[in-house]
Coordinates of C-alpha atoms in Angstrom, one line a residue:
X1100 CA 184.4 41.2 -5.0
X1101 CA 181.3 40.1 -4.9
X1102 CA 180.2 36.1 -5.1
X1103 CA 179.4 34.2 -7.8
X1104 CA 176.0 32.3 -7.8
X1105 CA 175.9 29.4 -10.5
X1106 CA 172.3 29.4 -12.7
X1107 CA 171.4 25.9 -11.0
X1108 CA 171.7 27.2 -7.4
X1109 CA 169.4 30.0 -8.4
X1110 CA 166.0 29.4 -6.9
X1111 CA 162.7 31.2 -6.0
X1112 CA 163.1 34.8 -4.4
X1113 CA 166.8 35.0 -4.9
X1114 CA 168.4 38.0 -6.0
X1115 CA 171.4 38.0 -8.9
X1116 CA 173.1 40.5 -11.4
X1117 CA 172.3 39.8 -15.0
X1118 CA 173.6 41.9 -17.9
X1119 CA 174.5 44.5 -15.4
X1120 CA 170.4 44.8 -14.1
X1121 CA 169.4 43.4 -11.0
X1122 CA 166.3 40.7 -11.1
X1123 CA 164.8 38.2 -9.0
X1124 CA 163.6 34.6 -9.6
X1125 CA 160.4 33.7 -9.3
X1126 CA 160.5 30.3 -10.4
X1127 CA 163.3 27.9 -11.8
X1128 CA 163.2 24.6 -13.7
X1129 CA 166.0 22.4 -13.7
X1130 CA 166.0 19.9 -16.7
X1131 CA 168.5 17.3 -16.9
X1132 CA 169.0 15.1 -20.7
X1133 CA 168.7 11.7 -20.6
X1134 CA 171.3 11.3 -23.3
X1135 CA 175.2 11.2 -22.7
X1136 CA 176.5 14.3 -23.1
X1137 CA 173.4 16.6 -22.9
X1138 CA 173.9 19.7 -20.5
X1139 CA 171.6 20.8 -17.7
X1140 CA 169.5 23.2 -18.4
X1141 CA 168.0 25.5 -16.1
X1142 CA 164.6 27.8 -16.8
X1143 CA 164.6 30.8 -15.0
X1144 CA 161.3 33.2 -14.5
X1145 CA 162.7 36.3 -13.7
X1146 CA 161.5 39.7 -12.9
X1147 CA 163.7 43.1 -13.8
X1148 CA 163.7 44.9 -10.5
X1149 CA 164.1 48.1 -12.7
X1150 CA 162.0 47.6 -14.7
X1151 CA 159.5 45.0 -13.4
X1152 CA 159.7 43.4 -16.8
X1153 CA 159.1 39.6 -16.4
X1154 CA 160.2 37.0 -18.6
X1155 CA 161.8 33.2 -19.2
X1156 CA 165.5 32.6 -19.7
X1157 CA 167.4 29.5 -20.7
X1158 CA 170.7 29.3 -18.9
X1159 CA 173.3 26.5 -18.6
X1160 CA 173.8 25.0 -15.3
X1161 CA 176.9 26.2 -14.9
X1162 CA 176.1 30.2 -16.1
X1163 CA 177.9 32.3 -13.6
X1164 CA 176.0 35.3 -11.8
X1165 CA 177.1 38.3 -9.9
X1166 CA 175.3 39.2 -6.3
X1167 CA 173.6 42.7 -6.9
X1168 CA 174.5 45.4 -5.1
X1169 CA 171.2 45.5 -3.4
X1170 CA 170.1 47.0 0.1
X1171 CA 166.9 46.7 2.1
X1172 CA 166.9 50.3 4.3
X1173 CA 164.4 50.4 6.9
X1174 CA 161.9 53.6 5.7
X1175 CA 158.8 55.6 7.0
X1176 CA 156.7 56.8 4.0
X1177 CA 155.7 60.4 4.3
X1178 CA 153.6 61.6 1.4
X1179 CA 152.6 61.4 -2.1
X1180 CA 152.3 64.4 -4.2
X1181 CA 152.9 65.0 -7.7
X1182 CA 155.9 64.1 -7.7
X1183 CA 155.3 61.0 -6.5
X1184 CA 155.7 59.0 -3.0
X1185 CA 158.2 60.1 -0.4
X1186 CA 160.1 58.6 2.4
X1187 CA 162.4 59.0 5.0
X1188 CA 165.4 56.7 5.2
X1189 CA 165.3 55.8 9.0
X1190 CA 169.7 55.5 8.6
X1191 CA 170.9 58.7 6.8
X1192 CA 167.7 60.0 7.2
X1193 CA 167.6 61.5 3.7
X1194 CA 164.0 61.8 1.9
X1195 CA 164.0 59.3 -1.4
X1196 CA 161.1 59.8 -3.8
X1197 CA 159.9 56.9 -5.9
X1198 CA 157.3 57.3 -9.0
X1199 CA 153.9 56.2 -8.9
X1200 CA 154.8 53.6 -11.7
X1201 CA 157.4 52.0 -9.1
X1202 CA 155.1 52.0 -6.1
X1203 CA 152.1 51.0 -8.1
X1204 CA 150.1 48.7 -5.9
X1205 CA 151.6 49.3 -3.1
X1206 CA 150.2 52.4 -2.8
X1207 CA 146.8 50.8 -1.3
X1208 CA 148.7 50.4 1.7
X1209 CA 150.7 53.2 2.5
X1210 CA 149.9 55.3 5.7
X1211 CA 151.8 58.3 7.1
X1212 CA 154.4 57.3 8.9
X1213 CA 154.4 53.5 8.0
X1214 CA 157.5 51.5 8.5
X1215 CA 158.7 49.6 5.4
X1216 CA 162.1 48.5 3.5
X1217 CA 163.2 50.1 0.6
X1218 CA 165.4 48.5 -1.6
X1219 CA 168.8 50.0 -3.0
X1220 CA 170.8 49.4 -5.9
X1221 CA 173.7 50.7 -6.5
X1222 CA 172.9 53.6 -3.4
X1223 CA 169.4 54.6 -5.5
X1224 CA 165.9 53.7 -4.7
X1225 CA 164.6 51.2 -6.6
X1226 CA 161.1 49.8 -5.1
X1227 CA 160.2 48.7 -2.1
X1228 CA 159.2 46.2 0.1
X1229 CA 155.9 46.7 2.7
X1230 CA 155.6 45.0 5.8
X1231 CA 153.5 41.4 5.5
X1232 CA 150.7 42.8 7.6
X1233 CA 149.0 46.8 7.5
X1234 CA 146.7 47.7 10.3
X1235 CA 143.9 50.2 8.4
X1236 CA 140.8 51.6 9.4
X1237 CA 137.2 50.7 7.6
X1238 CA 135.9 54.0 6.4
X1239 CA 132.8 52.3 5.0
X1240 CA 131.0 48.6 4.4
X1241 CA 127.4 47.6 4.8
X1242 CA 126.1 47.0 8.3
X1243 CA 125.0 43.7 9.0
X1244 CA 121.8 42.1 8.6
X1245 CA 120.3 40.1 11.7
X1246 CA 119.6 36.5 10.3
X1247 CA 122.9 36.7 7.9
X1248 CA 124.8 34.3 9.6
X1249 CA 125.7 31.6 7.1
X1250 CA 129.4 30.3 8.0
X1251 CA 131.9 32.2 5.5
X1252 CA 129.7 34.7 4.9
X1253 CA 131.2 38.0 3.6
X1254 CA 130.7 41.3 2.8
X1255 CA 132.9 44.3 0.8
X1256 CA 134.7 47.2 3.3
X1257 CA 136.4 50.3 1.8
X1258 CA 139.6 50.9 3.8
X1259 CA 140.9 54.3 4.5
X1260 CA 143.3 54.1 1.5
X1261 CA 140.5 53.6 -0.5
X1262 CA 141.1 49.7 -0.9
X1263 CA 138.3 47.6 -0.9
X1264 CA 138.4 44.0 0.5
X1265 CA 136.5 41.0 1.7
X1266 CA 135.3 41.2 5.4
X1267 CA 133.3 38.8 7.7
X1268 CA 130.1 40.0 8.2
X1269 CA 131.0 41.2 12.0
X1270 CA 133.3 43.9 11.5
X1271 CA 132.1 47.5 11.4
X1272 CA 132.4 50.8 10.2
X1273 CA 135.5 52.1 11.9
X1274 CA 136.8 49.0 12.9
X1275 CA 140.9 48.6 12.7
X1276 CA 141.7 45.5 10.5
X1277 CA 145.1 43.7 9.6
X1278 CA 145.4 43.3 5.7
X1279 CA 148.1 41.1 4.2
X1280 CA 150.1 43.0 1.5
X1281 CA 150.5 40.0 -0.2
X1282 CA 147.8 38.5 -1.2
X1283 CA 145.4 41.8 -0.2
X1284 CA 142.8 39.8 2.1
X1285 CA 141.6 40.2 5.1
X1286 CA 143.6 38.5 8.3
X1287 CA 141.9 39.5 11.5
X1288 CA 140.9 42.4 13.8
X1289 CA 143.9 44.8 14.6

């Protein structure tokens, strides 16, 4: 049976069963009353990991979730067609095919082959989870100008997934660079 996490233990990025869908937190507010009596409250901002719904719920301290049956399965992504994305589970090595709706951003950083977790619930793709850092080529960004060297300077690149991101001024056309997934910036030469 699986354990029992209590709405006030619930904090930022952890994962819990609600109404039979499985969500993560991203953010929690614990209020206590003043008064004699008063219950804890706790505000949960929660994301459907169905769905990708997000919204605020009031829970007593006390509430009573279920873990999810969640799974993070190493993957290689192989294509996207029509269909939408394929990938190979590196386990079972069975082919799972997610939507574009359920990739959605994500998609800016998906290269053949790239090694990533998908997540499971309930033995079914559900989303997935990239690696923090992608190594991708510069198919295009402006060369630099001699006498542009004003510290923090930066200048647009077009990577070859077709996302477009702030570079320092001395990186080049075909250049490798390391791109954080999260927050889509540049983080160095690769």
């Amino acid at each position: 049976m699986a354990a029992l996490i209590e709405a006030i233990h619930v904090k930022r990025k952890h994962l819990f069963e609600f109404e039979n869908e499985p969500y993560v937190c991203l953010d929690s507010d614990i209020s206590t009353p003043t008064a004699r009596g008063g219950q804890t409250l706790v505000r949960l901002k929660m994301r459907n990991l169905l769905t990708s719904a997000v919204f605020d719920k009031t829970f007593k301290a006390q509430d009573k979730f279920k873990e999810p049956d969640l799974e993070l399965v190493p993957a290689s992504f192989l294509y996207h067609d029509g269909d939408g994305f394929h990938f190979l589970d590196q386990e079972s090595f069975e082919t799972h095919t997610l939507s574009d709706d359920t990739v959605g951003n994500a998609a800016d950083f998906l290269l053949d082959g790239l090694l990533l977790q998908l997540h499971k619930y309930n033995g079914s793709p559900i989303g997935l989870q990239l690696p923090i850092f992608v190594e991708l080529d510069i198919t295009y960004t402006e060369p630099a100008v001699r006498g542009d060297t004003s510290s923090g300077a930066t200048k647009i690149a077009r990577l070859q997934t077709g996302l477009e991101i702030k570079v320092p001024l001395f990186i080049k056309e075909g250049e490798k660079v390391k791109v954080s997934t999260e927050n889509r910036e540049f983080a160095g030469r690769a």
